[in-house]
Short mmCIF file of C-alpha atoms and ligand atoms in Angstrom, two decimals:
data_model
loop_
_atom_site.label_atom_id
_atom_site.label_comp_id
_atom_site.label_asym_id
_atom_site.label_seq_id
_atom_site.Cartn_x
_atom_site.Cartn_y
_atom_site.Cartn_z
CA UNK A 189 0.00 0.00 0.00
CA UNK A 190 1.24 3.79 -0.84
CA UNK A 191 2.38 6.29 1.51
CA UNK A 192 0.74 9.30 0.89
CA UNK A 193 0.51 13.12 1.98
CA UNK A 194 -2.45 13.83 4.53
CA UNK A 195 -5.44 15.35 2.48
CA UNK A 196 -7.49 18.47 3.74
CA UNK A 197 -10.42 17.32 6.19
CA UNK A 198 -8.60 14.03 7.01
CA UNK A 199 -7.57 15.52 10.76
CA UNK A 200 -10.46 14.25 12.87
CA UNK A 201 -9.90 10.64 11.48
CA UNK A 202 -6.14 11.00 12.36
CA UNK A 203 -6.96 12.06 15.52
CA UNK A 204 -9.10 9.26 16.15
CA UNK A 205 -5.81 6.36 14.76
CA UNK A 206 -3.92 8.42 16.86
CA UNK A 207 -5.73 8.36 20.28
CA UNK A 208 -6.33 4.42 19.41
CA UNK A 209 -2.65 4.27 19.15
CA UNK A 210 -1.94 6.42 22.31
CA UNK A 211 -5.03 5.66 25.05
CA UNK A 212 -5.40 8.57 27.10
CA UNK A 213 -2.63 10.90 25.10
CA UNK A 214 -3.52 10.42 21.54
CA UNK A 215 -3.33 14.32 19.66
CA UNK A 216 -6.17 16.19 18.19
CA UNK A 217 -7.93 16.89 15.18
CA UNK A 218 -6.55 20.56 15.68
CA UNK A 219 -2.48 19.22 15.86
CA UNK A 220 -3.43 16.98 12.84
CA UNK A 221 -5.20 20.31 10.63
CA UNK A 222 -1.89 22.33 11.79
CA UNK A 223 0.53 19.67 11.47
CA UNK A 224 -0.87 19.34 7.59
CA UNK A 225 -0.61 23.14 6.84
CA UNK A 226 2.75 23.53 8.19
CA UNK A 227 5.71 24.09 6.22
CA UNK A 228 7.57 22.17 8.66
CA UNK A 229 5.86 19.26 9.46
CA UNK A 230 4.63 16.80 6.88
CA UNK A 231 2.22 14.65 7.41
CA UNK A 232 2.13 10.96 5.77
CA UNK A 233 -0.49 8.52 5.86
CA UNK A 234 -1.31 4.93 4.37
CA UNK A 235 -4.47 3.95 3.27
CA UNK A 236 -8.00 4.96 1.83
CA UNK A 237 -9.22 5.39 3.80
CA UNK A 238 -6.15 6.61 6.41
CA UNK A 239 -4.75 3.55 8.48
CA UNK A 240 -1.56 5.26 9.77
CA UNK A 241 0.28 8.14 10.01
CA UNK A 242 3.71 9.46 10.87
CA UNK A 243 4.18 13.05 11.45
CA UNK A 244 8.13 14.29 10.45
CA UNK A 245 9.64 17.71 11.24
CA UNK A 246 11.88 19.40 9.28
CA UNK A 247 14.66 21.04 11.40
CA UNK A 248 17.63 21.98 8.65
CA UNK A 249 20.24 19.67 8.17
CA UNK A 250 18.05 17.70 10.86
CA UNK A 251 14.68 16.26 11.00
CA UNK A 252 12.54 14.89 13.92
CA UNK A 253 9.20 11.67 13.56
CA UNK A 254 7.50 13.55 16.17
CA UNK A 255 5.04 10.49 16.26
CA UNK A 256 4.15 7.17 14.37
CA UNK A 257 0.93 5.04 14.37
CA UNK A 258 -0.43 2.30 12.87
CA UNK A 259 -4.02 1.20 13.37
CA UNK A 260 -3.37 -2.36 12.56
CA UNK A 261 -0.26 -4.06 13.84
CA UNK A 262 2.34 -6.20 12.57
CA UNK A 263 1.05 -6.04 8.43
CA UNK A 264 3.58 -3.79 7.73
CA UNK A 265 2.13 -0.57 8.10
CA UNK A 266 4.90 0.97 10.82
CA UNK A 267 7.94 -0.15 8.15
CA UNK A 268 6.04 1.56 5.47
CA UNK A 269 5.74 5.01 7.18
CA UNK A 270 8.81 5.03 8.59
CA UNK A 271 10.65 4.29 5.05
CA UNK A 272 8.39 7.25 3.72
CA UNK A 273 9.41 9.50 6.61
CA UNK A 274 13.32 8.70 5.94
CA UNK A 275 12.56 9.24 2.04
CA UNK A 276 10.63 12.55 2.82
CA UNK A 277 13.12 13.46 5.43
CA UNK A 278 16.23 12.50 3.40
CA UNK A 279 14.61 14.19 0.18
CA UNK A 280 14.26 17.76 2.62
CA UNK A 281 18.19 18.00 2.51
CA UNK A 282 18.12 16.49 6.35
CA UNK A 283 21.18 14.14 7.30
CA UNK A 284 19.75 12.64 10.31
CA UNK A 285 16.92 11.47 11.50
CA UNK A 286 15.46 11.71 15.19
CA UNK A 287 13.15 10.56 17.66
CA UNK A 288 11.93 9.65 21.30
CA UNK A 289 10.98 6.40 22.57
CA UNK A 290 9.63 5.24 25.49
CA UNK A 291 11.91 2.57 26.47
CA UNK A 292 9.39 0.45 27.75
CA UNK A 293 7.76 0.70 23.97
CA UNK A 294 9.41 -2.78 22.80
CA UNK A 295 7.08 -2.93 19.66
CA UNK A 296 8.35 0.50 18.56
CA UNK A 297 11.94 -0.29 19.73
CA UNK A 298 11.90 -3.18 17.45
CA UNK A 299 10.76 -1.27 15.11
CA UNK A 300 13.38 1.38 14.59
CA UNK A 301 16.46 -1.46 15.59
CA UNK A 302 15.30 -3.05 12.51
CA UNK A 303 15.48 0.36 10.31
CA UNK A 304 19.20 1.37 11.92
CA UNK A 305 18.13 3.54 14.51
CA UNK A 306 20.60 4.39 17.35
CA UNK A 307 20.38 5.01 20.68
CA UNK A 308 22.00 8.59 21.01
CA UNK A 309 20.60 9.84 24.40
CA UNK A 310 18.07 8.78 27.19
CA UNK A 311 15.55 11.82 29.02
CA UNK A 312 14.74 10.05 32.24
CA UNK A 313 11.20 10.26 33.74
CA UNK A 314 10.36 11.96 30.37
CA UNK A 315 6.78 11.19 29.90
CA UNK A 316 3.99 11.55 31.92
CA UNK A 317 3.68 7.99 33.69
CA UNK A 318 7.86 8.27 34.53
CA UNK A 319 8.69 6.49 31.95
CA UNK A 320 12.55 7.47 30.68
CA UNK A 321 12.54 8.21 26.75
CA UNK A 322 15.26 7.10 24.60
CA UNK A 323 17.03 9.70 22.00
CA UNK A 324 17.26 7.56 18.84
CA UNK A 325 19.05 8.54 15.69
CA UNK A 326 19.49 7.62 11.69
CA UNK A 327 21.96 8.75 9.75
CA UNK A 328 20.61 9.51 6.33
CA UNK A 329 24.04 10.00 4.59
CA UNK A 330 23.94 6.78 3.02
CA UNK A 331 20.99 4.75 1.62
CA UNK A 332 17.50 5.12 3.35
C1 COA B 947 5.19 1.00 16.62
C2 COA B 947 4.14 0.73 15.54
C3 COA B 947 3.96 2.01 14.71
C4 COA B 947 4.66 -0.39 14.62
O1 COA B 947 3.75 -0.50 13.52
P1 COA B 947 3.43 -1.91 12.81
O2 COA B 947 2.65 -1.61 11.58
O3 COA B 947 2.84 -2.85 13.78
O4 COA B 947 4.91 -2.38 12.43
P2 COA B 947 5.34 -3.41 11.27
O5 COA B 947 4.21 -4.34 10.96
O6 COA B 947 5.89 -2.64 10.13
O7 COA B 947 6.50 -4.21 12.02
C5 COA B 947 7.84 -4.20 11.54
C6 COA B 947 8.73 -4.93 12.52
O8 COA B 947 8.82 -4.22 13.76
C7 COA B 947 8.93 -5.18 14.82
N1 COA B 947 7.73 -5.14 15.67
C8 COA B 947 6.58 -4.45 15.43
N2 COA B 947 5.71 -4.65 16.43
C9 COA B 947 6.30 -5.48 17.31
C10 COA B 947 5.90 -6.06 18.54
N3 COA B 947 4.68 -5.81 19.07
N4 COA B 947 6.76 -6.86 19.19
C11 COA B 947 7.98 -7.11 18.69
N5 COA B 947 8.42 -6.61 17.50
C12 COA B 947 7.59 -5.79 16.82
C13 COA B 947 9.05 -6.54 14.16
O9 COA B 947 10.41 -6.75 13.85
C14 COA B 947 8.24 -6.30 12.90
O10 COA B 947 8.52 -7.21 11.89
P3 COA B 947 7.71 -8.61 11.80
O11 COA B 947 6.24 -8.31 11.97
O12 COA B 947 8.06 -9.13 10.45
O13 COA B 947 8.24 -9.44 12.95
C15 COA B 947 2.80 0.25 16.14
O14 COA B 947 3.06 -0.80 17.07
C16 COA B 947 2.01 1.33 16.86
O15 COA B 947 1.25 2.08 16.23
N6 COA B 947 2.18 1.40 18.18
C17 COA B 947 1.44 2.39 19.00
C18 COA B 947 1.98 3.78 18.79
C19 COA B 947 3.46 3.86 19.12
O16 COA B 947 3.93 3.31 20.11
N7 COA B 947 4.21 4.58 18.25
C20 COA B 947 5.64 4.79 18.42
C21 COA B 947 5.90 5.87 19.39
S1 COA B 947 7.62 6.35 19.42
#
């Protein structure tokens, strides 16, 4: 399935993947409207109708996945986005990629050990429940 750009008046059903993805701290339709008009954020999804999304942030010679969701697991979906995010990222003239974990997140750790990800840095009691995040980071110098 193709990874597409978010389409006008898709936010509310983005909002509702995310906040299935995220109980109790998924974002809102207004992040997802923003998050699309913004020239620094893009906003990929897969599916018609949307069945993920990853948000990416354009920083420079840096960009950040400031968050990831799939609304089905393990069919793929995750490895898709996140191989559009490094394209898109890669594409913006960005040279690494970023992003915070929780490191009790083992699905999404997986995840991003499989695509090359790093461990570069660890924010403890970071999120709300305590939980430390971990800094991860992938070089997009060579092939995405
Ligand atoms: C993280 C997330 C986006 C992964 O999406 P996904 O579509 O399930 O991922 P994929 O199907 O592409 O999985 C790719 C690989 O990642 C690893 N992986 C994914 N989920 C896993 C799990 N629950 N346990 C162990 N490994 C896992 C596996 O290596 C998997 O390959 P395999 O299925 O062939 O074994 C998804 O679990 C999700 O939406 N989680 C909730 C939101 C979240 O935590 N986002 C990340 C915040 S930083």
């Amino acid at each position: 399935m193709t990874i597409r750009p978010m389409q006008p008046g898709e936010a509310a059903l983005l909002a509702r993947i995310h906040a299935a993805a995220f109980p109790g701290g998924g974002w809102d339709e207004g992040f997802f409207r923003s998050a699309g008009e913004s020239a620094a954020d893009r906003v990929l999804v897969e599916g018609e109708p949307a069945l993920g999304l990853v948000v990416v942030r354009f920083l420079g010679d840096e960009a950040e996945i400031l968050t990831i969701a799939a609304g089905r697991r393990r069919q793929g979906t995750g490895s898709r986005l996140l191989t559009g995010a490094m394209a898109a990222a890669k594409a913006s003239g960005a040279e690494s990629l970023f992003l915070e974990v929780s490191v009790a997140n083992k699905a999404a750790l997986a995840l991003y050990d499989r695509f090359g990800f790093e461990r570069v840095g660890l924010r403890r009691r970071y999120y709300g429940n305590g939980e430390d995040a971990a800094v991860l980071r992938r070089s997009l110098s060579g092939g995405t």
